[in-house]
PDB file of C-alpha atoms (C1' of nucleotides) in Angstrom:
ATOM      1  CA  UNK W  18      20.543 -63.601 -13.483  1.00 44.00           C
ATOM      2  CA  UNK W  19      22.383 -66.122 -15.572  1.00 50.00           C
ATOM      3  CA  UNK W  20      26.099 -66.089 -15.232  1.00 52.00           C
ATOM      4  CA  UNK W  21      28.280 -67.087 -18.149  1.00 53.00           C
ATOM      5  CA  UNK W  22      31.831 -68.202 -17.610  1.00 50.00           C
ATOM      6  CA  UNK W  23      34.426 -68.349 -20.315  1.00 49.00           C
ATOM      7  CA  UNK W  24      35.754 -71.873 -20.508  1.00 43.00           C
ATOM      8  CA  UNK W  25      39.026 -73.080 -21.895  1.00 41.00           C
ATOM      9  CA  UNK W  26      37.349 -73.590 -25.221  1.00 44.00           C
ATOM     10  CA  UNK W  27      35.477 -71.001 -27.173  1.00 44.00           C
ATOM     11  CA  UNK W  28      32.022 -71.739 -25.803  1.00 56.00           C
ATOM     12  CA  UNK W  29      30.760 -70.316 -22.536  1.00 69.00           C
ATOM     13  CA  UNK W  30      29.634 -72.333 -19.540  1.00 78.00           C
ATOM     14  CA  UNK W  31      26.228 -71.383 -18.270  1.00 81.00           C
ATOM     15  CA  UNK W  32      25.684 -71.023 -14.551  1.00 82.00           C
ATOM     16  CA  UNK W  33      22.795 -70.253 -12.294  1.00 81.00           C
ATOM     17  CA  UNK W  34      19.144 -71.195 -12.496  1.00 83.00           C
ATOM     18  CA  UNK W  35      18.015 -73.700 -15.078  1.00 87.00           C
ATOM     19  CA  UNK W  36      15.391 -72.805 -17.636  1.00 86.00           C
ATOM     20  CA  UNK W  37      12.486 -75.042 -18.583  1.00 84.00           C
ATOM     21  CA  UNK W  38      14.063 -75.616 -21.959  1.00 85.00           C
ATOM     22  CA  UNK W  39      17.321 -76.728 -20.376  1.00 87.00           C
ATOM     23  CA  UNK W  40      15.447 -79.088 -18.081  1.00 86.00           C
ATOM     24  CA  UNK W  41      13.647 -80.677 -21.009  1.00 86.00           C
ATOM     25  CA  UNK W  42      16.889 -81.052 -22.872  1.00 86.00           C
ATOM     26  CA  UNK W  43      18.585 -82.636 -19.897  1.00 87.00           C
ATOM     27  CA  UNK W  44      15.728 -85.062 -19.257  1.00 86.00           C
ATOM     28  CA  UNK W  45      15.846 -86.023 -22.869  1.00 86.00           C
ATOM     29  CA  UNK W  46      19.558 -86.711 -22.925  1.00 86.00           C
ATOM     30  CA  UNK W  47      19.510 -88.571 -19.634  1.00 85.00           C
ATOM     31  CA  UNK W  48      16.800 -90.684 -21.214  1.00 83.00           C
ATOM     32  CA  UNK W  49      19.075 -91.357 -24.121  1.00 82.00           C
ATOM     33  CA  UNK W  50      22.361 -91.953 -22.402  1.00 81.00           C
ATOM     34  CA  UNK W  51      21.446 -92.779 -18.821  1.00 78.00           C
ATOM     35  CA  UNK W  52      22.250 -90.913 -15.686  1.00 75.00           C
ATOM     36  CA  UNK W  53      25.898 -91.722 -15.549  1.00 76.00           C
ATOM     37  CA  UNK W  54      27.995 -90.114 -18.186  1.00 82.00           C
ATOM     38  CA  UNK W  55      27.462 -86.532 -17.099  1.00 86.00           C
ATOM     39  CA  UNK W  56      30.361 -84.966 -18.851  1.00 82.00           C
ATOM     40  CA  UNK W  57      29.365 -86.633 -22.056  1.00 85.00           C
ATOM     41  CA  UNK W  58      25.739 -85.567 -21.631  1.00 86.00           C
ATOM     42  CA  UNK W  59      26.844 -82.026 -20.909  1.00 85.00           C
ATOM     43  CA  UNK W  60      28.835 -81.959 -24.114  1.00 82.00           C
ATOM     44  CA  UNK W  61      26.448 -83.601 -26.559  1.00 85.00           C
ATOM     45  CA  UNK W  62      23.356 -81.869 -25.228  1.00 85.00           C
ATOM     46  CA  UNK W  63      24.707 -78.480 -26.126  1.00 83.00           C
ATOM     47  CA  UNK W  64      23.545 -77.185 -22.772  1.00 83.00           C
ATOM     48  CA  UNK W  65      26.825 -75.412 -22.114  1.00 83.00           C
ATOM     49  CA  UNK W  66      26.668 -76.660 -18.550  1.00 86.00           C
ATOM     50  CA  UNK W  67      29.271 -78.650 -16.709  1.00 85.00           C
ATOM     51  CA  UNK W  68      28.705 -82.339 -16.184  1.00 86.00           C
ATOM     52  CA  UNK W  69      28.497 -81.704 -12.500  1.00 85.00           C
ATOM     53  CA  UNK W  70      25.831 -79.120 -12.973  1.00 87.00           C
ATOM     54  CA  UNK W  71      23.804 -81.520 -15.123  1.00 87.00           C
ATOM     55  CA  UNK W  72      24.161 -84.289 -12.592  1.00 85.00           C
ATOM     56  CA  UNK W  73      23.158 -82.002  -9.790  1.00 85.00           C
ATOM     57  CA  UNK W  74      20.060 -80.753 -11.600  1.00 86.00           C
ATOM     58  CA  UNK W  75      18.991 -84.285 -12.437  1.00 87.00           C
ATOM     59  CA  UNK W  76      19.632 -85.826  -9.051  1.00 85.00           C
ATOM     60  CA  UNK W  77      18.175 -83.020  -6.990  1.00 84.00           C
ATOM     61  CA  UNK W  78      15.372 -81.748  -9.121  1.00 85.00           C
ATOM     62  CA  UNK W  79      14.482 -83.608 -12.275  1.00 85.00           C
ATOM     63  CA  UNK W  80      14.597 -87.169 -11.083  1.00 82.00           C
ATOM     64  CA  UNK W  81      11.081 -88.635 -11.243  1.00 78.00           C
ATOM     65  CA  UNK W  82      11.476 -90.508  -7.986  1.00 77.00           C
ATOM     66  CA  UNK W  83      11.886 -87.377  -5.940  1.00 81.00           C
ATOM     67  CA  UNK W  84       9.410 -86.482  -3.256  1.00 77.00           C
ATOM     68  CA  UNK W  85       8.256 -82.912  -3.048  1.00 72.00           C
ATOM     69  CA  UNK W  86       7.295 -80.844  -0.098  1.00 74.00           C
ATOM     70  CA  UNK W  87       8.312 -80.727   3.489  1.00 75.00           C
ATOM     71  CA  UNK W  88       9.756 -83.556   5.495  1.00 78.00           C
ATOM     72  CA  UNK W  89       7.203 -85.620   7.335  1.00 81.00           C
ATOM     73  CA  UNK W  90       7.620 -86.101  11.092  1.00 80.00           C
ATOM     74  CA  UNK W  91       8.628 -89.703  10.419  1.00 81.00           C
ATOM     75  CA  UNK W  92      11.292 -88.590   7.982  1.00 83.00           C
ATOM     76  CA  UNK W  93      12.514 -86.021  10.462  1.00 81.00           C
ATOM     77  CA  UNK W  94      12.881 -88.727  13.080  1.00 82.00           C
ATOM     78  CA  UNK W  95      14.834 -90.910  10.695  1.00 83.00           C
ATOM     79  CA  UNK W  96      17.143 -88.043   9.826  1.00 83.00           C
ATOM     80  CA  UNK W  97      17.757 -87.328  13.484  1.00 80.00           C
ATOM     81  CA  UNK W  98      18.463 -90.947  14.261  1.00 82.00           C
ATOM     82  CA  UNK W  99      20.736 -91.522  11.306  1.00 83.00           C
ATOM     83  CA  UNK W 100      22.602 -88.290  11.816  1.00 81.00           C
ATOM     84  CA  UNK W 101      23.299 -89.293  15.387  1.00 78.00           C
ATOM     85  CA  UNK W 102      24.841 -92.469  14.036  1.00 79.00           C
ATOM     86  CA  UNK W 103      26.635 -91.277  10.942  1.00 81.00           C
ATOM     87  CA  UNK W 104      27.153 -87.569  11.373  1.00 79.00           C
ATOM     88  CA  UNK W 105      27.149 -85.458   8.227  1.00 79.00           C
ATOM     89  CA  UNK W 106      27.082 -88.389   5.846  1.00 81.00           C
ATOM     90  CA  UNK W 107      24.226 -86.874   3.915  1.00 84.00           C
ATOM     91  CA  UNK W 108      24.286 -89.162   0.949  1.00 82.00           C
ATOM     92  CA  UNK W 109      24.298 -92.163   3.221  1.00 82.00           C
ATOM     93  CA  UNK W 110      21.360 -90.814   5.177  1.00 84.00           C
ATOM     94  CA  UNK W 111      19.571 -89.985   1.943  1.00 84.00           C
ATOM     95  CA  UNK W 112      19.798 -93.613   0.866  1.00 82.00           C
ATOM     96  CA  UNK W 113      17.626 -94.514   3.790  1.00 82.00           C
ATOM     97  CA  UNK W 114      15.031 -91.957   2.816  1.00 83.00           C
ATOM     98  CA  UNK W 115      13.801 -92.857  -0.640  1.00 80.00           C
ATOM     99  CA  UNK W 116      12.766 -89.819  -2.609  1.00 82.00           C
ATOM    100  CA  UNK W 117      14.877 -87.432  -0.582  1.00 85.00           C
ATOM    101  CA  UNK W 118      18.222 -86.164  -1.737  1.00 85.00           C
ATOM    102  CA  UNK W 119      21.351 -85.532   0.243  1.00 84.00           C
ATOM    103  CA  UNK W 120      21.031 -81.882  -0.595  1.00 85.00           C
ATOM    104  CA  UNK W 121      17.503 -81.740   0.731  1.00 85.00           C
ATOM    105  CA  UNK W 122      18.435 -83.457   3.958  1.00 86.00           C
ATOM    106  CA  UNK W 123      21.485 -81.271   4.335  1.00 83.00           C
ATOM    107  CA  UNK W 124      19.373 -78.169   3.888  1.00 82.00           C
ATOM    108  CA  UNK W 125      16.803 -79.433   6.335  1.00 83.00           C
ATOM    109  CA  UNK W 126      19.430 -80.248   8.911  1.00 82.00           C
ATOM    110  CA  UNK W 127      21.121 -76.914   8.529  1.00 78.00           C
ATOM    111  CA  UNK W 128      17.904 -75.057   9.175  1.00 75.00           C
ATOM    112  CA  UNK W 129      16.879 -77.406  11.939  1.00 76.00           C
ATOM    113  CA  UNK W 130      20.207 -77.315  13.725  1.00 72.00           C
ATOM    114  CA  UNK W 131      20.586 -73.574  13.439  1.00 66.00           C
ATOM    115  CA  UNK W 132      17.372 -73.323  15.382  1.00 68.00           C
ATOM    116  CA  UNK W 133      18.608 -75.883  17.900  1.00 69.00           C
ATOM    117  CA  UNK W 134      21.897 -74.069  18.391  1.00 64.00           C
ATOM    118  CA  UNK W 135      20.148 -70.776  18.978  1.00 63.00           C
ATOM    119  CA  UNK W 136      17.890 -72.318  21.603  1.00 66.00           C
ATOM    120  CA  UNK W 137      20.874 -74.081  23.129  1.00 65.00           C
ATOM    121  CA  UNK W 138      22.777 -70.803  23.430  1.00 64.00           C
ATOM    122  CA  UNK W 139      19.814 -69.116  25.029  1.00 66.00           C
ATOM    123  CA  UNK W 140      19.535 -71.930  27.563  1.00 70.00           C
ATOM    124  CA  UNK W 141      23.285 -71.951  28.224  1.00 69.00           C
ATOM    125  CA  UNK W 142      23.276 -68.217  28.791  1.00 69.00           C
ATOM    126  CA  UNK W 143      20.324 -68.372  31.155  1.00 70.00           C
ATOM    127  CA  UNK W 144      21.761 -71.270  33.151  1.00 75.00           C
ATOM    128  CA  UNK W 145      25.153 -69.632  33.315  1.00 74.00           C
ATOM    129  CA  UNK W 146      23.721 -66.327  34.454  1.00 71.00           C
ATOM    130  CA  UNK W 147      21.594 -67.918  37.138  1.00 74.00           C
ATOM    131  CA  UNK W 148      24.489 -70.031  38.377  1.00 78.00           C
ATOM    132  CA  UNK W 149      26.813 -67.068  38.479  1.00 75.00           C
ATOM    133  CA  UNK W 150      24.292 -64.908  40.261  1.00 71.00           C
ATOM    134  CA  UNK W 151      23.875 -67.519  42.939  1.00 72.00           C
ATOM    135  CA  UNK W 152      27.605 -68.150  43.325  1.00 71.00           C
ATOM    136  CA  UNK W 153      28.937 -64.625  42.931  1.00 67.00           C
ATOM    137  CA  UNK W 154      26.804 -61.529  42.623  1.00 58.00           C
ATOM    138  CA  UNK W 155      29.825 -59.453  41.460  1.00 56.00           C
ATOM    139  CA  UNK W 156      30.662 -61.763  38.574  1.00 50.00           C
ATOM    140  CA  UNK W 157      27.083 -61.826  37.509  1.00 46.00           C
ATOM    141  CA  UNK W 158      27.249 -58.073  37.162  1.00 50.00           C
ATOM    142  CA  UNK W 159      30.058 -58.502  34.622  1.00 49.00           C
ATOM    143  CA  UNK W 160      28.021 -60.896  32.583  1.00 42.00           C
ATOM    144  CA  UNK W 161      25.154 -58.486  32.494  1.00 43.00           C
ATOM    145  CA  UNK W 162      27.584 -55.888  31.188  1.00 42.00           C
ATOM    146  CA  UNK W 163      28.780 -58.042  28.356  1.00 40.00           C
ATOM    147  CA  UNK W 164      31.656 -60.219  29.604  1.00 39.00           C
ATOM    148  CA  UNK W 165      30.702 -63.567  28.206  1.00 37.00           C
ATOM    149  CA  UNK W 166      34.120 -65.192  28.386  1.00 37.00           C
ATOM    150  CA  UNK W 167      32.989 -67.683  30.973  1.00 36.00           C
ATOM    151  CA  UNK W 168      30.330 -68.934  28.616  1.00 34.00           C
ATOM    152  CA  UNK W 169      32.822 -70.208  26.089  1.00 35.00           C
ATOM    153  CA  UNK W 170      34.147 -73.690  25.961  1.00 33.00           C
ATOM    154  CA  UNK W 171      30.908 -75.335  26.814  1.00 34.00           C
ATOM    155  CA  UNK W 172      30.550 -78.411  24.689  1.00 33.00           C
ATOM    156  CA  UNK W 173      27.533 -77.978  22.554  1.00 35.00           C
ATOM    157  CA  UNK W 174      25.475 -81.102  22.486  1.00 35.00           C
ATOM    158  CA  UNK W 175      24.975 -80.427  18.804  1.00 37.00           C
ATOM    159  CA  UNK W 176      28.651 -80.978  18.208  1.00 36.00           C
ATOM    160  CA  UNK W 177      28.715 -83.970  20.474  1.00 36.00           C
ATOM    161  CA  UNK W 178      25.846 -85.368  18.547  1.00 37.00           C
ATOM    162  CA  UNK W 179      27.735 -85.268  15.303  1.00 37.00           C
ATOM    163  CA  UNK W 180      30.948 -86.582  16.760  1.00 36.00           C
ATOM    164  CA  UNK W 181      29.185 -89.540  18.275  1.00 37.00           C
ATOM    165  CA  UNK W 182      27.894 -90.332  14.851  1.00 37.00           C
ATOM    166  CA  UNK W 183      31.402 -90.775  13.537  1.00 37.00           C
ATOM    167  CA  UNK W 184      32.158 -93.351  16.163  1.00 38.00           C
ATOM    168  CA  UNK W 185      29.960 -95.936  14.573  1.00 39.00           C
ATOM    169  CA  UNK W 186      32.107 -98.965  14.049  1.00 42.00           C
ATOM    170  CA  UNK W 187      32.799-100.279  10.594  1.00 39.00           C
ATOM    171  CA  UNK W 188      31.125-103.521  11.536  1.00 38.00           C
ATOM    172  CA  UNK W 189      27.977-101.715  12.388  1.00 43.00           C
ATOM    173  CA  UNK W 190      28.169 -99.841   9.127  1.00 43.00           C
ATOM    174  CA  UNK W 191      28.488-103.086   7.237  1.00 41.00           C
ATOM    175  CA  UNK W 192      25.284-104.324   8.793  1.00 41.00           C
ATOM    176  CA  UNK W 193      23.431-101.565   7.055  1.00 43.00           C
ATOM    177  CA  UNK W 194      23.830-102.708   3.488  1.00 43.00           C
ATOM    178  CA  UNK W 195      23.909 -99.658   1.254  1.00 43.00           C
ATOM    179  CA  UNK W 196      22.097 -99.383  -1.977  1.00 43.00           C
ATOM    180  CA  UNK W 197      23.306 -97.159  -4.702  1.00 43.00           C
ATOM    181  CA  UNK W 198      21.080 -94.184  -5.428  1.00 42.00           C
ATOM    182  CA  UNK W 199      20.209 -95.696  -8.797  1.00 45.00           C
ATOM    183  CA  UNK W 200      18.974 -98.816  -7.120  1.00 49.00           C
ATOM    184  CA  UNK W 201      16.877 -96.853  -4.679  1.00 44.00           C
ATOM    185  CA  UNK W 202      15.326 -94.818  -7.472  1.00 47.00           C
ATOM    186  CA  UNK W 203      14.570 -97.921  -9.435  1.00 49.00           C
ATOM    187  CA  UNK W 204      12.817 -99.486  -6.512  1.00 47.00           C
ATOM    188  CA  UNK W 205      10.710 -96.419  -6.006  1.00 43.00           C
ATOM    189  CA  UNK W 206       9.734 -96.170  -9.616  1.00 44.00           C
ATOM    190  CA  UNK W 207       9.065 -99.808 -10.262  1.00 45.00           C
ATOM    191  CA  UNK W 208       9.821-102.592  -7.842  1.00 38.00           C
ATOM    192  CA  UNK W 209       9.269-105.283 -10.464  1.00 38.00           C
ATOM    193  CA  UNK W 210      11.452-103.556 -13.005  1.00 39.00           C
ATOM    194  CA  UNK W 211      14.252-103.456 -10.542  1.00 37.00           C
ATOM    195  CA  UNK W 212      14.516-107.208 -10.463  1.00 35.00           C
ATOM    196  CA  UNK W 213      15.606-107.426 -14.059  1.00 37.00           C
ATOM    197  CA  UNK W 214      17.588-104.252 -14.240  1.00 36.00           C
ATOM    198  CA  UNK W 215      21.305-103.932 -14.320  1.00 33.00           C
ATOM    199  CA  UNK W 216      23.287-100.944 -13.184  1.00 32.00           C
ATOM    200  CA  UNK W 217      24.454-100.172 -16.681  1.00 32.00           C
ATOM    201  CA  UNK W 218      20.962-100.092 -18.029  1.00 34.00           C
ATOM    202  CA  UNK W 219      19.493 -96.804 -19.087  1.00 34.00           C
ATOM    203  CA  UNK W 220      16.917 -95.810 -16.534  1.00 35.00           C
ATOM    204  CA  UNK W 221      14.620 -93.761 -18.697  1.00 34.00           C
ATOM    205  CA  UNK W 222      14.890 -94.207 -22.368  1.00 32.00           C
ATOM    206  CA  UNK W 223      13.316 -91.888 -24.853  1.00 32.00           C
ATOM    207  CA  UNK W 224      11.059 -93.305 -27.501  1.00 32.00           C
ATOM    208  CA  UNK W 225      10.509 -92.033 -30.971  1.00 33.00           C
ATOM    209  CA  UNK W 226       7.019 -91.081 -29.947  1.00 33.00           C
ATOM    210  CA  UNK W 227       8.144 -89.058 -26.963  1.00 35.00           C
ATOM    211  CA  UNK W 228      10.896 -87.535 -28.940  1.00 33.00           C
ATOM    212  CA  UNK W 229       8.358 -85.989 -31.254  1.00 33.00           C
ATOM    213  CA  UNK W 230       5.619 -85.105 -28.800  1.00 34.00           C
ATOM    214  CA  UNK W 231       7.541 -83.982 -25.767  1.00 41.00           C
ATOM    215  CA  UNK W 232      11.159 -83.533 -26.573  1.00 41.00           C
ATOM    216  CA  UNK W 233      11.302 -80.979 -29.273  1.00 44.00           C
ATOM    217  CA  UNK W 234      14.875 -80.325 -28.283  1.00 46.00           C
ATOM    218  CA  UNK W 235      15.959 -83.918 -28.646  1.00 49.00           C
ATOM    219  CA  UNK W 236      18.516 -84.678 -31.265  1.00 48.00           C
ATOM    220  CA  UNK W 237      17.601 -86.552 -34.383  1.00 43.00           C
ATOM    221  CA  UNK W 238      18.177 -90.271 -34.123  1.00 39.00           C
ATOM    222  CA  UNK W 239      21.857 -90.802 -34.116  1.00 40.00           C
ATOM    223  CA  UNK W 240      23.987 -93.862 -34.236  1.00 35.00           C
ATOM    224  CA  UNK W 241      24.102 -95.289 -30.745  1.00 35.00           C
ATOM    225  CA  UNK W 242      27.504 -95.076 -29.200  1.00 35.00           C
ATOM    226  CA  UNK W 243      29.252 -98.403 -29.073  1.00 33.00           C
ATOM    227  CA  UNK W 244      29.619 -98.347 -25.323  1.00 34.00           C
ATOM    228  CA  UNK W 245      25.857 -98.230 -24.820  1.00 36.00           C
ATOM    229  CA  UNK W 246      24.892-100.807 -27.408  1.00 33.00           C
ATOM    230  CA  UNK W 247      23.826-104.123 -26.099  1.00 33.00           C
ATOM    231  CA  UNK W 248      21.882-106.723 -27.920  1.00 32.00           C
ATOM    232  CA  UNK W 249      18.779-104.541 -27.560  1.00 32.00           C
ATOM    233  CA  UNK W 250      18.248-101.297 -29.302  1.00 31.00           C
ATOM    234  CA  UNK W 251      18.702 -98.212 -27.196  1.00 31.00           C
ATOM    235  CA  UNK W 252      15.419 -96.916 -28.477  1.00 31.00           C
ATOM    236  CA  UNK W 253      13.220 -99.762 -27.457  1.00 33.00           C
ATOM    237  CA  UNK W 254      11.229 -99.233 -24.314  1.00 34.00           C
ATOM    238  CA  UNK W 255       8.871-101.627 -22.701  1.00 34.00           C
ATOM    239  CA  UNK W 256       5.569-100.599 -21.235  1.00 34.00           C
ATOM    240  CA  UNK W 257       6.877-100.247 -17.715  1.00 37.00           C
ATOM    241  CA  UNK W 258       9.600 -97.877 -18.752  1.00 36.00           C
ATOM    242  CA  UNK W 259       7.218 -95.803 -20.816  1.00 38.00           C
ATOM    243  CA  UNK W 260       4.956 -95.477 -17.823  1.00 44.00           C
ATOM    244  CA  UNK W 261       7.822 -94.348 -15.675  1.00 42.00           C
ATOM    245  CA  UNK W 262       8.859 -91.633 -18.058  1.00 41.00           C
ATOM    246  CA  UNK W 263       5.377 -90.267 -18.593  1.00 43.00           C
ATOM    247  CA  UNK W 264       4.833 -88.585 -15.215  1.00 43.00           C
ATOM    248  CA  UNK W 265       8.263 -87.093 -15.305  1.00 44.00           C
ATOM    249  CA  UNK W 266       7.635 -85.401 -18.620  1.00 44.00           C
ATOM    250  CA  UNK W 267       4.206 -84.243 -17.588  1.00 46.00           C
ATOM    251  CA  UNK W 268       5.560 -82.657 -14.428  1.00 41.00           C
ATOM    252  CA  UNK W 269       8.108 -80.725 -16.364  1.00 42.00           C
ATOM    253  CA  UNK W 270       5.689 -79.569 -18.994  1.00 44.00           C
ATOM    254  CA  UNK W 271       2.979 -78.422 -16.594  1.00 41.00           C
ATOM    255  CA  UNK W 272       2.814 -75.303 -14.518  1.00 36.00           C
ATOM    256  CA  UNK W 273       4.218 -77.230 -11.616  1.00 37.00           C
ATOM    257  CA  UNK W 274       7.548 -76.947 -13.276  1.00 39.00           C
ATOM    258  CA  UNK W 275       9.762 -74.770 -11.188  1.00 39.00           C
ATOM    259  CA  UNK W 276      12.676 -73.468 -13.121  1.00 37.00           C
ATOM    260  CA  UNK W 277      15.519 -71.947 -11.258  1.00 37.00           C
ATOM    261  CA  UNK W 278      14.491 -68.691  -9.823  1.00 35.00           C
ATOM    262  CA  UNK W 279      14.969 -65.642 -11.904  1.00 33.00           C
ATOM    263  CA  UNK W 280      17.257 -63.378 -10.035  1.00 32.00           C
TER     264      UNK W 280
ATOM    265  C1'  DA P  15       1.841 -51.129   3.472  1.00 53.63           C
ATOM    266  C1'  DA P  16       6.636 -51.470   4.415  1.00 53.63           C
ATOM    267  C1'  DG P  17      10.461 -53.461   6.912  1.00 53.63           C
ATOM    268  C1'  DT P  18      12.735 -57.356   8.857  1.00 53.63           C
ATOM    269  C1'  DG P  19      14.182 -61.805  10.123  1.00 53.63           C
ATOM    270  C1'  DA P  20      13.660 -66.741   9.713  1.00 53.63           C
ATOM    271  C1'  DC P  21      13.141 -70.339   6.784  1.00 53.63           C
ATOM    272  C1'  DC P  22      13.610 -72.837   2.505  1.00 53.63           C
ATOM    273  C1'  DC P  23      15.913 -74.375  -1.399  1.00 53.63           C
ATOM    274  C1'  DA P  24      18.654 -74.294  -5.714  1.00 53.63           C
ATOM    275  C1'  DA P  25      23.095 -74.216  -7.120  1.00 53.63           C
ATOM    276  C1'  DC P  26      28.142 -73.736  -7.039  1.00 53.63           C
ATOM    277  C1'  DC P  27      32.738 -74.892  -5.153  1.00 53.63           C
ATOM    278  C1'  DG P  28      36.389 -77.678  -3.894  1.00 53.63           C
ATOM    279  C1'  DC P  29      38.114 -81.877  -2.243  1.00 53.63           C
ATOM    280  C1'  DC P  30      38.445 -86.760  -2.464  1.00 53.63           C
ATOM    281  C1'  DC P  31      37.935 -91.192  -4.434  1.00 53.63           C
ATOM    282  C1'  DC P  32      37.440 -94.353  -8.138  1.00 53.63           C
ATOM    283  C1'  DT P  33      38.158 -95.953 -12.713  1.00 53.63           C
ATOM    284  C1'  DC P  34      40.593 -96.541 -16.716  1.00 53.63           C
ATOM    285  C1'  DA P  35      44.157 -96.107 -20.043  1.00 53.63           C
TER     286       DA P  35
ATOM    287  C1'  DG Q  19      52.170 -98.689 -10.762  1.00 53.63           C
ATOM    288  C1'  DT Q  20      50.596 -94.222 -11.875  1.00 53.63           C
ATOM    289  C1'  DG Q  21      48.490 -90.120 -13.528  1.00 53.63           C
ATOM    290  C1'  DA Q  22      44.408 -87.909 -15.515  1.00 53.63           C
ATOM    291  C1'  DG Q  23      39.648 -87.336 -15.761  1.00 53.63           C
ATOM    292  C1'  DG Q  24      35.077 -87.915 -14.132  1.00 53.63           C
ATOM    293  C1'  DG Q  25      31.816 -88.538 -10.582  1.00 53.63           C
ATOM    294  C1'  DG Q  26      30.331 -88.287  -5.741  1.00 53.63           C
ATOM    295  C1'  DC Q  27      29.917 -85.808  -1.699  1.00 53.63           C
ATOM    296  C1'  DG Q  28      30.007 -82.297   1.979  1.00 53.63           C
ATOM    297  C1'  DG Q  29      30.259 -77.413   2.705  1.00 53.63           C
ATOM    298  C1'  DT Q  30      28.694 -73.035   1.584  1.00 53.63           C
ATOM    299  C1'  DT Q  31      26.316 -69.197  -0.539  1.00 53.63           C
ATOM    300  C1'  DG Q  32      22.723 -66.388  -2.038  1.00 53.63           C
ATOM    301  C1'  DG Q  33      18.104 -65.360  -3.426  1.00 53.63           C
ATOM    302  C1'  DG Q  34      12.990 -66.081  -2.889  1.00 53.63           C
ATOM    303  C1'  DT Q  35       9.075 -66.544   0.216  1.00 53.63           C
ATOM    304  C1'  DC Q  36       6.488 -66.002   4.210  1.00 53.63           C
ATOM    305  C1'  DA Q  37       5.154 -64.585   8.679  1.00 53.63           C
ATOM    306  C1'  DC Q  38       5.454 -61.255  12.018  1.00 53.63           C
ATOM    307  C1'  DT Q  39       5.878 -56.478  13.641  1.00 53.63           C
TER     308       DT Q  39
END
DNA sequence: AAGTGACCCAACCGCCCCTCA
DNA sequence: GTGAGGGGCGGTTGGGTCACT
């Protein structure tokens, strides 16, 4: 079920699940212009998506450095530990878990904590009922009949957990030097490459060869925008970069590709 | 086999911050 | 200095899948 929203202009903004074709187009344009200028990419790609939507799709699904599958027990431990320190700072936590996105961690936590809260409530109710029964048999009768007012106001340790996380001092935060997501991704993909890279560099650049064999939706070679032109051509790609792009394209073009669900 | 609830995950929304003109 | 625009981030929603009854 693809929603279309009338934008200020004449064209319509697409919403909802991404198609394989859209994914290919996005990968192609991110290769050309880098994963920064999302609004620009959204416009020139002709995807009729918002820049935010493009960014989101790339960061959370198309990025080649992403891990797939469930969280490992080690990752779960890290999430628990970091959440206890930082609270709901998902992006910050994600930086410590290479290959995982803030969205993924957020989703995991939500599911995980919902379970915790339910178990907590059960325990609270049981403890409260037992206590009440011991202290006052009459009151316990009320509870059995549905008066749960005396159960409210108990501080959930889940909440406490998160609040404690916010108390981390700035000094302590400074100790943990943050990387940008781009840096993390670069390290995952190619530790050696990272040494020579700069933040303004295009992460995955398309090549003429790839443009013909994999990116049928890529635009014809166009004059590189001035803001992207350095001394090197935008189209040149060394071996390392080519290798990085290859698995990404193959994933998208195989059956493993998982377009947004058809609703 | 059908119904149901829990889990998982993709995606959107809205706010805030940063950058740049 | 300031306002606009873009990007980042956290919160939330809704649909698919799977296991259990």
